[in-house]
CSV table of C-alpha atoms in Angstrom, one decimal:
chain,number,residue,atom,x,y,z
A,1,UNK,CA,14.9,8.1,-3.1
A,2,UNK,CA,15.0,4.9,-1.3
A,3,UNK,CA,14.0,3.2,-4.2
A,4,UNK,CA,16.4,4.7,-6.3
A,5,UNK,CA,19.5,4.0,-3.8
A,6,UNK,CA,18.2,0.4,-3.7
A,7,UNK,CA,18.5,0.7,-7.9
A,8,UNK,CA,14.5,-0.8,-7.7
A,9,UNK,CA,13.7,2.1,-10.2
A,10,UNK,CA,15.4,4.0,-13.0
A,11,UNK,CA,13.3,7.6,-13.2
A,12,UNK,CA,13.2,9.5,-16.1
A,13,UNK,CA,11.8,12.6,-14.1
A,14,UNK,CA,11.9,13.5,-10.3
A,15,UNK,CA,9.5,15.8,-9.4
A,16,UNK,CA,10.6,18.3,-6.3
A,17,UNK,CA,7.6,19.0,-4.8
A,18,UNK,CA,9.4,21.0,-1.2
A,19,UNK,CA,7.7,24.8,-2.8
A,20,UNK,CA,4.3,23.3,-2.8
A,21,UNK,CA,2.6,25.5,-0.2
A,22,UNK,CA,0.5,23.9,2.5
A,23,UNK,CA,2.5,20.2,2.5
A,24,UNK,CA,4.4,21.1,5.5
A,25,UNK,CA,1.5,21.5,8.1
A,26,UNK,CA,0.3,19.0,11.0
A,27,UNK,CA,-2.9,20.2,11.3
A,28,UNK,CA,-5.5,18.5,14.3
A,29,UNK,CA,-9.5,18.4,12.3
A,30,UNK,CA,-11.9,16.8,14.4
A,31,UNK,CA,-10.7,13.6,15.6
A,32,UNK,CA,-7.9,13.4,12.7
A,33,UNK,CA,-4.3,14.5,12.4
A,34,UNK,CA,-3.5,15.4,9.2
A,35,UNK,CA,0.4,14.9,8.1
A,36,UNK,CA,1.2,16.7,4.9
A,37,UNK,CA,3.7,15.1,2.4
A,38,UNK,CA,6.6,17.5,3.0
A,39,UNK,CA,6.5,17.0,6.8
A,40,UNK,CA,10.0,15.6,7.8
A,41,UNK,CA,10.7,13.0,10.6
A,42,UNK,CA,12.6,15.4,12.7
A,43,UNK,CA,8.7,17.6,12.7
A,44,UNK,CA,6.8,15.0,13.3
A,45,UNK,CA,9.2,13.6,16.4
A,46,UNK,CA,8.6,17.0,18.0
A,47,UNK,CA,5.7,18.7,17.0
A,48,UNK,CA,3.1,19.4,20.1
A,49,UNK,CA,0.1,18.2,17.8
A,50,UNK,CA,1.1,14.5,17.6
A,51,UNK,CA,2.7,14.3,21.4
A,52,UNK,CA,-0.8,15.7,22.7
A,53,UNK,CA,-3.0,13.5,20.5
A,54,UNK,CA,-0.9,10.7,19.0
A,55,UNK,CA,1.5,9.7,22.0
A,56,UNK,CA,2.3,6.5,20.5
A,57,UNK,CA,3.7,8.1,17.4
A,58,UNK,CA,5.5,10.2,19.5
A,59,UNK,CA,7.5,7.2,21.0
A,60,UNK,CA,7.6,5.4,17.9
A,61,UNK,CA,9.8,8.7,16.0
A,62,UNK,CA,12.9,8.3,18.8
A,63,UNK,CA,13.5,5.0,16.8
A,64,UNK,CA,13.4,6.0,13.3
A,65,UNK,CA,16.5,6.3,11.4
A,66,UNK,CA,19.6,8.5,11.9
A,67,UNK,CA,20.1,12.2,12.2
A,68,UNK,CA,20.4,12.8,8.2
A,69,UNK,CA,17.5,10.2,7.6
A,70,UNK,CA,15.6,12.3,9.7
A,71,UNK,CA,16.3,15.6,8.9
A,72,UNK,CA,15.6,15.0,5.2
A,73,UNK,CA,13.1,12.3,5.1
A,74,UNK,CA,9.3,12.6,5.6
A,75,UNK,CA,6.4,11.1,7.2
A,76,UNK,CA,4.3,10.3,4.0
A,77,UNK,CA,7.9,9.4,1.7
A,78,UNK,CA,8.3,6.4,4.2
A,79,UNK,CA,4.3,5.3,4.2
A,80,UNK,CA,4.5,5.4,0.5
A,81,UNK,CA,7.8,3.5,0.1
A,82,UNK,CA,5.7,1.1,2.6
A,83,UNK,CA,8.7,-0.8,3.9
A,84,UNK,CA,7.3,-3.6,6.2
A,85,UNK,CA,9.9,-2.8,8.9
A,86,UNK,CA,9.2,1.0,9.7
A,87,UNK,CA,7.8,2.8,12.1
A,88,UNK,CA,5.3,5.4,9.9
A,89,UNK,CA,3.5,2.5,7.6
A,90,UNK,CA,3.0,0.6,10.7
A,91,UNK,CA,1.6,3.5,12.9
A,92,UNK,CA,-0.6,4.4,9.7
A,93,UNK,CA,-1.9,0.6,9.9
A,94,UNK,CA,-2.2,0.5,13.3
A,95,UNK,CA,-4.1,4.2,13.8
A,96,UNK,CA,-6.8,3.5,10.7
A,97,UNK,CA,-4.9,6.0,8.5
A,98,UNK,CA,-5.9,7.0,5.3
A,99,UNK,CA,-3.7,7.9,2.4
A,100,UNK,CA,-4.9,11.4,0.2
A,101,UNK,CA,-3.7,11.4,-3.2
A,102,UNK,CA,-4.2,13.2,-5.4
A,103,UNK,CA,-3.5,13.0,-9.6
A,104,UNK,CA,-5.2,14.7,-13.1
A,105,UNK,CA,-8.0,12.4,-12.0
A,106,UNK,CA,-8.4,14.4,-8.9
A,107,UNK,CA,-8.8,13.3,-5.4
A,108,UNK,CA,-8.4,9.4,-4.1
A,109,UNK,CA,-8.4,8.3,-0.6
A,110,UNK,CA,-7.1,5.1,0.3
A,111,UNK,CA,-7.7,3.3,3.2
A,112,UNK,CA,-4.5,1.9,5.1
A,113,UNK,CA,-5.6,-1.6,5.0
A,114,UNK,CA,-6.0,-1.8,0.9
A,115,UNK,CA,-2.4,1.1,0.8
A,116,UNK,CA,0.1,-1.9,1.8
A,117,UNK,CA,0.0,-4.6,-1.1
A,118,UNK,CA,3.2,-5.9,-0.2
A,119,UNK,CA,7.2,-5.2,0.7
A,120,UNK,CA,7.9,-2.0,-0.9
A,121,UNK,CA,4.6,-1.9,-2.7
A,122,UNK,CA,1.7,0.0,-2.6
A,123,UNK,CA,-1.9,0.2,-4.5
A,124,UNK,CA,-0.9,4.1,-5.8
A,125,UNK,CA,-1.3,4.8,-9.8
A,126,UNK,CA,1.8,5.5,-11.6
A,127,UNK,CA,0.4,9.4,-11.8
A,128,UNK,CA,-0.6,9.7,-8.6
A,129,UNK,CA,1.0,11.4,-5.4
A,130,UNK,CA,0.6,11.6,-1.3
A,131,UNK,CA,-0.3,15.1,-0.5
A,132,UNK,CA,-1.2,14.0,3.0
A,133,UNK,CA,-2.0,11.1,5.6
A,134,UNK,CA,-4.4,11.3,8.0
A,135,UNK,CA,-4.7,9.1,11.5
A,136,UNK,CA,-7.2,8.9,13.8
A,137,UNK,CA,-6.3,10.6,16.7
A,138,UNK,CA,-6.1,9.3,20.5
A,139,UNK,CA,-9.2,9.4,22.5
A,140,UNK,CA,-7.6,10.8,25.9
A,141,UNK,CA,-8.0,8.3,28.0
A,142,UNK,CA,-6.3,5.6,25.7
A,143,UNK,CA,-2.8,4.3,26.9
A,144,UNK,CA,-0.4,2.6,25.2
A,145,UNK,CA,2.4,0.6,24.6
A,146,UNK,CA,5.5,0.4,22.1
A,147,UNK,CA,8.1,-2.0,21.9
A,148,UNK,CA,10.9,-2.3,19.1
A,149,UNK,CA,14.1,-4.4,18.5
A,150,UNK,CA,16.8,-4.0,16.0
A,151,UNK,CA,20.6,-4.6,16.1
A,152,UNK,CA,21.1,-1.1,15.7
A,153,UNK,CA,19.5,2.0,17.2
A,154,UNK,CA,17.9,3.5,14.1
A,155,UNK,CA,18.1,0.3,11.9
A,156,UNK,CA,15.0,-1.8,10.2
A,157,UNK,CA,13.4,-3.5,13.0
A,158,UNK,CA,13.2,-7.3,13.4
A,159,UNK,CA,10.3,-7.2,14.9
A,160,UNK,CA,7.9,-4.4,16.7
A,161,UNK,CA,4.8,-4.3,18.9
A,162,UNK,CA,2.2,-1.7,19.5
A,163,UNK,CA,-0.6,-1.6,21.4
A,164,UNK,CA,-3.8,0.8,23.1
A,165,UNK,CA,-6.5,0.2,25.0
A,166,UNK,CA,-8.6,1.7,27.8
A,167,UNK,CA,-9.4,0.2,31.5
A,168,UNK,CA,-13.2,-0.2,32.4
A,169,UNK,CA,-13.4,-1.6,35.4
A,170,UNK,CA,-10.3,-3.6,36.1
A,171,UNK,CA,-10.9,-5.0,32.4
A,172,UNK,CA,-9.4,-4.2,28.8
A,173,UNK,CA,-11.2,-2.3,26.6
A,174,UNK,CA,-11.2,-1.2,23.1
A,175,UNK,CA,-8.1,-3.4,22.4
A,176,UNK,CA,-6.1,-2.5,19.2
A,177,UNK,CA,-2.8,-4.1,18.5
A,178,UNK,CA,0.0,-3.3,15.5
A,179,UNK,CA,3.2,-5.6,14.5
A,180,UNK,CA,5.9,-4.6,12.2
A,181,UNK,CA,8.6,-6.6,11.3
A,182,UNK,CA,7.4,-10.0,10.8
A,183,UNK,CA,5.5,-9.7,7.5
A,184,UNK,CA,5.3,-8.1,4.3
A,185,UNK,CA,3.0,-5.2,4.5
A,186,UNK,CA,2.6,-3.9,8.2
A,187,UNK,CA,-0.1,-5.8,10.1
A,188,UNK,CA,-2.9,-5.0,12.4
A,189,UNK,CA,-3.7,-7.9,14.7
A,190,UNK,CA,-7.4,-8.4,15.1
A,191,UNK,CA,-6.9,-12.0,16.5
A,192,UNK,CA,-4.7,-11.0,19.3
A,193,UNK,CA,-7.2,-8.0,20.4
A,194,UNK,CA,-9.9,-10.5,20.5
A,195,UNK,CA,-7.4,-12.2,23.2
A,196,UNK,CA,-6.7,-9.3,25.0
A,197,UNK,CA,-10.2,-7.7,24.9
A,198,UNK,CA,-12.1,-8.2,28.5
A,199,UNK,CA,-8.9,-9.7,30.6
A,200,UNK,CA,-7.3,-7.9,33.2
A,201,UNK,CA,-3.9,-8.6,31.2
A,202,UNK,CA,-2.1,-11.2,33.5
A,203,UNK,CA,0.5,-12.9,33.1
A,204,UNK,CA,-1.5,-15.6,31.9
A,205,UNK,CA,-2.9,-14.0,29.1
A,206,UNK,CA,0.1,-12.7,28.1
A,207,UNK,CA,1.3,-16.1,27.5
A,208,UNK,CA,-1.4,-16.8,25.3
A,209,UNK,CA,-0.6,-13.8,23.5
A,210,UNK,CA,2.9,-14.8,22.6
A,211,UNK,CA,2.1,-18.3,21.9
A,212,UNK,CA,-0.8,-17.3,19.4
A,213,UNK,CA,1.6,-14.8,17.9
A,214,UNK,CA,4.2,-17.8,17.2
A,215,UNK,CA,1.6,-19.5,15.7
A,216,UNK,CA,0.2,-16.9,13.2
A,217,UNK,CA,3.7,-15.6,11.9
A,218,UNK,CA,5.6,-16.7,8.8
A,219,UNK,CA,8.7,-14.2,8.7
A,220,UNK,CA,11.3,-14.4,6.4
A,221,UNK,CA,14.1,-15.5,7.6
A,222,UNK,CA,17.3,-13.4,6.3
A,223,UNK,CA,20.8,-11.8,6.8
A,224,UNK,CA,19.3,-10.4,10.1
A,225,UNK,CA,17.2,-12.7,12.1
A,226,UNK,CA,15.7,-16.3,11.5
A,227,UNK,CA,12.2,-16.9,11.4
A,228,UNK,CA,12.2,-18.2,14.7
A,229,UNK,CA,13.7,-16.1,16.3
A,230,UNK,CA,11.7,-12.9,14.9
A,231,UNK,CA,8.7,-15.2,16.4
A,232,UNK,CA,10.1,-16.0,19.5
A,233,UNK,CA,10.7,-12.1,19.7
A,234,UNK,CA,7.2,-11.1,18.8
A,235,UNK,CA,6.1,-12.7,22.0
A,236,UNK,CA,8.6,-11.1,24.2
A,237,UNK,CA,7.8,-7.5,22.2
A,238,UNK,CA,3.8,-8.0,22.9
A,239,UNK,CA,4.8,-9.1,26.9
A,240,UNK,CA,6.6,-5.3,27.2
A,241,UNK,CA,3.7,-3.7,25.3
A,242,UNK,CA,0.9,-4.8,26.8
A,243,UNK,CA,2.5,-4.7,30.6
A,244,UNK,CA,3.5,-1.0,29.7
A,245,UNK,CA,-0.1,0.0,28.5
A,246,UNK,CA,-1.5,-1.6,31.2
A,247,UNK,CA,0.4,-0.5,34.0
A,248,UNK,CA,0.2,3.0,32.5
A,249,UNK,CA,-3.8,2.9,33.0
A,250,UNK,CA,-4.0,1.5,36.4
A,251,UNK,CA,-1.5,3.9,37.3
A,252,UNK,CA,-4.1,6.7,36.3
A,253,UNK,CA,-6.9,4.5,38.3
A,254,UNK,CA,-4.8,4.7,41.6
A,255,UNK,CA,-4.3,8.7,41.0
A,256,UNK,CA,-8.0,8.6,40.8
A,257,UNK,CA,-8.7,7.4,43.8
């Protein structure tokens, strides 16, 4: 539909696929959480499933869209319309997702790194279709951190930053780190972990976050924002982000004790 308000595509057929039993389940299987297509924003926001397991995409719905955006649209209708400036491609980036789809052909499952070819386009066949997205789930004792910016509450973000990672021993561990935003497919940041990774995330290395993140960017520059600003902002979004996730698991350590 978004491609069709945006007059991108001129259907001949629309398939309405809302009476296809079992599409509207969020469904926990081992370590994954499984998202069916017909699952709309407003279940996903509140569902006890993905607050438990998937905090971070928790926090990441209270920023998506408006009311009838998110009564109407789904999870799996935004990843597949992969816009580079929402929240659901970038959590299904950031989380390892994979995309199920399914066609004549039968079953295909597509990685999130090779799902995103570019802005509004994705590496689906013209028959096929999402019946589900699955992320890897939490591990418990991951925290987190989510930062946004756009000029409106509910608009396209200019830029975004998320972020886990675990505390062993005063240090950062298991560093994973997701930008939306600033590109043209959503971006996992394997150069900034490796940054992060093994610090005690002070101030100091949160300045070398931002400047390597200034470096590394090429956004657009449009109607919205100017390339250097969206850069400049990255580095302010990754500050938030990391200070949140970081105070959130030394918090837990002083509990502890």
């Amino acid at each position: 539909m978004p491609m069709i308000n945006f007059r991108l595509v001129k259907p001949t057929i629309l398939i309405d696929i809302n009476r296809v039993a079992g599409l509207g389940r969020i469904e926990l299987h081992g370590d994954r959480v499984r998202i069916g297509a017909t699952v709309r924003h407003h279940m996903t926001a509140t569902d006890p499933i993905i607050r438990q397991h998937l905090p971070i995409v928790h926090e990441a719905m209270h920023h998506v869209a408006h009311m009838t955006v998110r009564n109407r649209g789904t999870f799996c209708g935004s990843v597949a319309h992969a816009n580079p400036a929402t929240e659901m491609p970038m959590m299904t980036r950031f989380l390892g997702g994979t995309v199920i789809a399914y066609s004549q052909r039968g079953r295909r499952e597509i990685p999130a790194a090779d799902f995103f070819v570019g802005s509004l386009v994705n590496s689906l066949e013209p028959d096929e279709f999402v019946i589900r997205v699955e992320l890897n789930a939490m591990r418990p004792d991951a925290r987190w951190g989510f930062e946004e910016f756009a000029k409106r509450h509910g608009d396209f973000a200019l830029a975004c930053f998320a972020t886990t990672l675990h505390c062993v021993d005063g240090r950062a561990s298991d560093v994973r780190v997701g930008m939306m935003g600033v590109g043209e497919t959503p971006l996992r940041l394997e150069e900034i972990e490796s940054i992060i990774e093994g610090t005690d995330v002070s101030e100091p290395v949160l300045d070398k976050v931002a400047d390597r993140l200034a470096g590394i960017f090429t956004p657009n520059t449009d109607i919205h924002a100017s390339a250097d600003y969206r850069r400049h902002l990255s580095g302010v979004l990754a500050k938030r982000a990391l200070r949140a996730a970081w105070s959130r698991a030394n918090h837990e350590r002083l509990q502890e004790r």
